[in-house]
CSV table of C-alpha atoms in Angstrom, one decimal:
chain,number,residue,atom,x,y,z
M,1,ALA,CA,-3.0,16.9,-24.3
M,2,GLY,CA,-5.4,16.6,-21.4
M,3,ASN,CA,-6.3,13.0,-22.1
M,4,PHE,CA,-5.5,10.4,-19.4
M,5,ASP,CA,-3.3,7.6,-20.6
M,6,PRO,CA,-3.8,4.5,-18.3
M,7,THR,CA,-1.1,2.6,-20.2
M,8,SER,CA,1.6,5.1,-19.3
M,9,GLN,CA,0.5,5.0,-15.6
M,10,ASN,CA,0.6,1.2,-15.6
M,11,GLN,CA,4.1,1.3,-17.1
M,12,ALA,CA,5.3,3.9,-14.6
M,13,SER,CA,3.8,1.9,-11.7
M,14,PHE,CA,5.4,-1.3,-12.9
M,15,VAL,CA,8.8,0.4,-12.9
M,16,ILE,CA,8.2,1.6,-9.4
M,17,ALA,CA,7.2,-1.8,-8.2
M,18,MET,CA,10.2,-3.5,-9.8
M,19,SER,CA,12.6,-0.9,-8.2
M,20,LEU,CA,11.1,-1.5,-4.7
M,21,ALA,CA,11.3,-5.3,-5.1
M,22,LEU,CA,15.0,-5.1,-6.1
M,23,ALA,CA,16.0,-2.5,-3.6
M,24,SER,CA,15.9,-4.8,-0.6
M,25,SER,CA,18.6,-7.0,-2.0
M,26,SER,CA,20.7,-4.5,-3.9
M,27,LEU,CA,23.5,-4.4,-1.3
M,28,ALA,CA,24.3,-8.0,-2.1
M,29,LEU,CA,24.8,-7.3,-5.8
M,30,ASN,CA,26.7,-4.0,-5.9
M,31,VAL,CA,30.2,-4.1,-7.2
M,32,ALA,CA,33.0,-2.6,-5.1
M,33,PRO,CA,34.3,0.7,-6.4
M,34,ARG,CA,37.6,0.6,-8.3
M,35,SER,CA,38.9,4.1,-7.3
M,36,GLY,CA,41.4,4.6,-4.5
M,37,PRO,CA,44.4,2.5,-3.3
M,38,VAL,CA,43.8,-1.2,-3.0
M,39,LYS,CA,45.7,-3.2,-0.3
M,40,ALA,CA,47.2,-6.4,-1.6
M,41,VAL,CA,45.8,-9.5,0.0
M,42,ALA,CA,46.6,-13.2,-0.3
M,43,ALA,CA,45.0,-14.9,-3.3
M,44,GLU,CA,42.1,-17.2,-2.5
M,45,PRO,CA,41.9,-20.8,-3.9
M,46,VAL,CA,39.6,-21.4,-6.7
M,47,ALA,CA,37.1,-24.3,-7.0
M,48,SER,CA,38.1,-27.4,-8.8
M,49,LYS,CA,36.0,-29.3,-11.3
M,50,ALA,CA,35.3,-32.0,-8.7
M,51,ASP,CA,34.2,-29.4,-6.1
M,52,PHE,CA,31.4,-27.6,-7.8
M,53,ALA,CA,30.7,-24.2,-6.2
M,54,TYR,CA,33.0,-25.1,-3.3
M,55,GLY,CA,30.6,-27.7,-2.2
M,56,LEU,CA,27.6,-25.4,-1.8
M,57,PRO,CA,24.2,-27.2,-2.3
M,58,GLY,CA,22.1,-26.5,-5.3
M,59,ASN,CA,23.6,-28.6,-8.1
M,60,ILE,CA,20.6,-31.0,-8.1
M,61,ALA,CA,19.0,-33.1,-10.8
M,62,PRO,CA,18.2,-32.7,-13.6
M,63,ALA,CA,20.5,-29.7,-14.1
M,64,GLY,CA,23.4,-31.0,-12.0
M,65,ASN,CA,26.5,-28.8,-12.3
M,66,PHE,CA,24.7,-26.1,-14.3
M,67,ASP,CA,27.1,-23.3,-15.2
M,68,PRO,CA,26.7,-22.7,-19.0
M,69,ALA,CA,28.4,-19.3,-18.8
M,70,ASN,CA,31.4,-20.8,-17.0
M,71,LEU,CA,31.1,-18.1,-14.2
M,72,LEU,CA,32.8,-20.3,-11.6
M,73,GLU,CA,36.0,-20.7,-13.6
M,74,GLY,CA,38.7,-18.9,-11.6
M,75,THR,CA,36.2,-17.3,-9.2
M,76,SER,CA,37.3,-17.1,-5.5
M,77,LYS,CA,35.4,-18.8,-2.7
M,78,SER,CA,34.4,-15.5,-1.1
M,79,GLU,CA,32.9,-14.3,-4.4
M,80,VAL,CA,31.0,-17.6,-4.9
M,81,TYR,CA,29.6,-17.3,-1.4
M,82,ARG,CA,28.6,-13.8,-2.1
M,83,TRP,CA,26.7,-14.9,-5.2
M,84,ARG,CA,24.9,-17.6,-3.2
M,85,GLU,CA,24.0,-15.0,-0.5
M,86,ALA,CA,22.4,-12.9,-3.2
M,87,GLU,CA,20.6,-15.8,-4.7
M,88,LEU,CA,19.1,-16.9,-1.4
M,89,THR,CA,18.1,-13.3,-0.5
M,90,HIS,CA,16.4,-12.8,-3.9
M,91,GLY,CA,14.8,-16.3,-3.7
M,92,ARG,CA,13.3,-15.7,-0.3
M,93,VAL,CA,11.9,-12.3,-1.4
M,94,GLY,CA,10.6,-14.1,-4.6
M,95,MET,CA,8.8,-16.7,-2.5
M,96,LEU,CA,7.2,-14.1,-0.4
M,97,ALA,CA,6.2,-12.1,-3.4
M,98,ALA,CA,4.7,-15.0,-5.3
M,99,ALA,CA,2.7,-16.0,-2.2
M,100,GLY,CA,1.6,-12.4,-1.8
M,101,PHE,CA,0.2,-12.3,-5.4
M,102,LEU,CA,-1.9,-15.4,-4.6
M,103,VAL,CA,-3.0,-14.4,-1.1
M,104,GLN,CA,-3.9,-10.7,-1.9
M,105,GLU,CA,-6.7,-11.7,-4.2
M,106,GLY,CA,-8.8,-12.6,-1.2
M,107,PHE,CA,-7.0,-10.8,1.6
M,108,HIS,CA,-5.8,-7.3,1.1
M,109,PRO,CA,-6.0,-5.2,4.3
M,110,LEU,CA,-3.7,-2.5,2.9
M,111,PHE,CA,-5.5,-1.9,-0.3
M,112,SER,CA,-8.9,-0.5,-1.3
M,113,ALA,CA,-10.2,-3.9,-2.7
M,114,ASP,CA,-11.5,-2.2,-5.8
M,115,GLY,CA,-9.7,-4.7,-8.1
M,116,GLY,CA,-7.0,-4.2,-10.5
M,117,PRO,CA,-3.3,-5.1,-10.5
M,118,ALA,CA,-1.2,-4.4,-7.4
M,119,ILE,CA,1.1,-2.1,-9.4
M,120,GLU,CA,-1.9,0.3,-9.8
M,121,GLN,CA,-2.8,0.2,-6.2
M,122,ILE,CA,0.7,0.5,-4.6
M,123,PRO,CA,1.1,4.2,-5.5
M,124,ALA,CA,-2.3,4.9,-3.8
M,125,LEU,CA,-1.1,3.7,-0.4
M,126,PRO,CA,-1.0,6.2,2.4
M,127,PRO,CA,2.4,7.8,3.2
M,128,ALA,CA,2.3,6.2,6.7
M,129,ILE,CA,2.3,2.7,5.1
M,130,TRP,CA,5.2,3.7,2.8
M,131,PHE,CA,7.1,4.8,5.9
M,132,LEU,CA,6.4,1.6,7.8
M,133,MET,CA,7.4,-0.6,4.8
M,134,THR,CA,10.6,1.3,4.3
M,135,LEU,CA,11.4,1.1,8.0
M,136,GLY,CA,10.7,-2.6,8.1
M,137,ILE,CA,12.8,-3.3,5.1
M,138,GLY,CA,15.6,-1.2,6.5
M,139,ILE,CA,15.6,-3.0,9.9
M,140,CYS,CA,15.6,-6.5,8.2
M,141,GLU,CA,18.5,-5.5,5.9
M,142,THR,CA,20.5,-3.9,8.8
M,143,LEU,CA,20.2,-7.1,10.8
M,144,ARG,CA,21.2,-9.2,7.8
M,145,ILE,CA,24.2,-7.0,7.0
M,146,GLN,CA,25.4,-7.0,10.6
M,147,LYS,CA,25.1,-10.8,10.7
M,148,GLY,CA,27.0,-11.7,7.5
M,149,TRP,CA,29.0,-8.8,6.1
M,150,GLU,CA,32.3,-7.4,7.0
M,151,ASN,CA,32.6,-3.8,8.2
M,152,PRO,CA,33.6,-1.9,5.0
M,153,TYR,CA,35.4,0.8,7.0
M,154,SER,CA,37.7,-1.7,8.7
M,155,GLY,CA,41.1,-2.3,7.3
M,156,ASP,CA,43.5,0.0,5.4
M,157,GLY,CA,42.1,-0.5,1.9
M,158,GLN,CA,39.0,-1.7,0.2
M,159,GLU,CA,39.4,-5.5,0.9
M,160,ASN,CA,36.3,-5.6,3.1
M,161,ILE,CA,33.9,-3.8,0.8
M,162,GLN,CA,31.0,-6.1,-0.3
M,163,LYS,CA,32.7,-9.0,1.5
M,164,LEU,CA,31.1,-11.7,3.7
M,165,LYS,CA,32.5,-12.5,7.1
M,166,ALA,CA,34.9,-15.5,7.1
M,167,ASP,CA,32.8,-17.5,9.5
M,168,TYR,CA,29.5,-16.7,7.8
M,169,TYR,CA,27.7,-19.4,5.7
M,170,PRO,CA,25.5,-17.9,3.0
M,171,GLY,CA,21.9,-17.7,4.1
M,172,ASP,CA,22.5,-18.8,7.7
M,173,LEU,CA,21.0,-15.8,9.6
M,174,GLY,CA,20.5,-17.8,12.8
M,175,PHE,CA,16.7,-17.3,12.4
M,176,ASP,CA,15.0,-20.5,13.4
M,177,PRO,CA,12.2,-19.8,15.9
M,178,LEU,CA,10.4,-23.1,15.3
M,179,GLY,CA,13.6,-25.2,15.6
M,180,LEU,CA,13.2,-26.7,12.1
M,181,LYS,CA,16.9,-26.8,11.2
M,182,PRO,CA,18.1,-30.4,11.0
M,183,THR,CA,21.1,-31.5,13.0
M,184,ASP,CA,22.0,-34.3,10.6
M,185,PRO,CA,24.2,-32.9,7.8
M,186,ALA,CA,22.5,-34.9,5.0
M,187,GLU,CA,19.1,-33.7,6.1
M,188,LEU,CA,20.3,-30.1,6.4
M,189,ARG,CA,21.7,-30.2,2.8
M,190,GLU,CA,18.4,-31.6,1.5
M,191,MET,CA,16.5,-28.8,3.2
M,192,GLN,CA,18.9,-26.3,1.7
M,193,GLU,CA,18.4,-27.7,-1.7
M,194,LYS,CA,14.6,-27.6,-1.3
M,195,GLU,CA,14.9,-23.9,-0.3
M,196,LEU,CA,17.0,-23.1,-3.3
M,197,SER,CA,14.6,-24.9,-5.6
M,198,HIS,CA,11.6,-23.1,-4.2
M,199,GLY,CA,13.4,-19.8,-4.2
M,200,ARG,CA,14.4,-20.1,-7.8
M,201,LEU,CA,10.8,-21.0,-8.7
M,202,GLY,CA,9.6,-18.1,-6.6
M,203,MET,CA,11.7,-15.6,-8.5
M,204,LEU,CA,10.4,-16.8,-11.8
M,205,ALA,CA,6.8,-16.9,-10.5
M,206,ALA,CA,7.0,-13.3,-9.1
M,207,ALA,CA,8.5,-12.0,-12.3
M,208,GLY,CA,5.7,-13.8,-14.3
M,209,PHE,CA,3.0,-12.3,-12.1
M,210,MET,CA,4.4,-8.7,-12.5
M,211,ALA,CA,4.8,-9.1,-16.3
M,212,GLN,CA,1.3,-10.6,-16.7
M,213,GLU,CA,-0.3,-7.8,-14.7
M,214,ALA,CA,1.7,-5.1,-16.6
M,215,VAL,CA,0.7,-6.5,-20.0
M,216,SER,CA,-2.9,-7.5,-19.4
M,217,GLY,CA,-3.9,-5.0,-16.7
M,218,LYS,CA,-5.6,-7.8,-14.8
M,219,THR,CA,-4.8,-9.8,-11.7
M,220,TRP,CA,-4.1,-13.5,-12.1
M,221,SER,CA,-7.6,-14.5,-11.0
M,222,GLN,CA,-9.2,-12.1,-13.4
M,223,GLN,CA,-7.2,-13.3,-16.3
M,224,ASP,CA,-9.1,-15.9,-18.3
M,225,VAL,CA,-6.4,-18.1,-19.8
M,226,ASN,CA,-7.3,-20.9,-22.2
M,227,PHE,CA,-4.3,-23.1,-22.5
M,228,GLU,CA,-5.6,-24.8,-25.6
M,229,GLY,CA,-6.0,-21.4,-27.2
M,230,LEU,CA,-2.6,-20.3,-25.9
M,231,LEU,CA,-0.8,-23.2,-27.4
M,232,LEU,CA,-2.9,-23.8,-30.5
M,233,GLY,CA,-4.5,-20.4,-31.0
M,234,GLY,CA,-3.2,-19.9,-34.5
M,235,TYR,CA,-4.5,-23.3,-35.6
M,236,PHE,CA,-8.0,-22.7,-34.1
M,237,SER,CA,-8.1,-19.2,-35.6
M,238,GLN,CA,-7.4,-20.6,-39.1
M,239,GLU,CA,-10.0,-23.3,-38.7
M,240,ALA,CA,-12.6,-20.8,-37.6
M,241,ALA,CA,-11.8,-18.6,-40.5
M,242,GLU,CA,-12.2,-21.5,-42.9
M,243,VAL,CA,-15.5,-22.5,-41.4
M,244,ALA,CA,-16.8,-18.9,-41.6
M,245,ARG,CA,-15.7,-18.7,-45.2
M,246,ASP,CA,-17.4,-22.0,-46.1
M,247,ALA,CA,-20.6,-20.8,-44.3
M,248,ALA,CA,-20.6,-17.6,-46.2
M,249,ALA,CA,-20.0,-19.3,-49.5
M,250,SER,CA,-22.9,-21.8,-48.9
M,251,ALA,CA,-25.2,-18.9,-48.0
M,252,LEU,CA,-24.6,-17.4,-51.4
């Protein structure tokens, strides 16, 4: 009963890391409560087949108008905008996370530099670092909410809960210290599509890094991956077994 089980610790640390990664964007994904009186509001128009996602960027080649689950059918503009806000928020976090996995292999001022996956070192951070991280995330989320979200306490009913402001465009937080935002609409749309593409890739990459570390117990640079063995491992294993069998038979 007194034995130490590192696998259990890895699994618990992985759950903690995933919870922290999702907490910063959870406000964009919560569903409004159904209890209490609901004030009747005017119905919003729904997107037509010719106006995919109400004209939002992102339906780029080769996927195009990709909606296999038909989620856009009958969905209001405000709800589609809220989905895009959530996607952009998670995409930006995913890009930072994926870059962090790559950078921290050689630059890790907050960690002990004793090797091993980040999910094993995060619980060992000093309480002061936890407080500063929580404070920083809270400040960023507060500014984002004040910029784009309606006050849930305004109005008579629940029509403003989890609702974007009418004049807010998803992802446009007004943060452009280097003045990179194009003034030409075509160039702006192209930049928005690039951000979406990189954000979607960043989410997949970050999830892959966390899964790989949780399964292997090694960082990406410590993991020795042989792609030939990964793709054709069964074939090579069978060939090796046959060679060993023939060698043993000839020795007899």
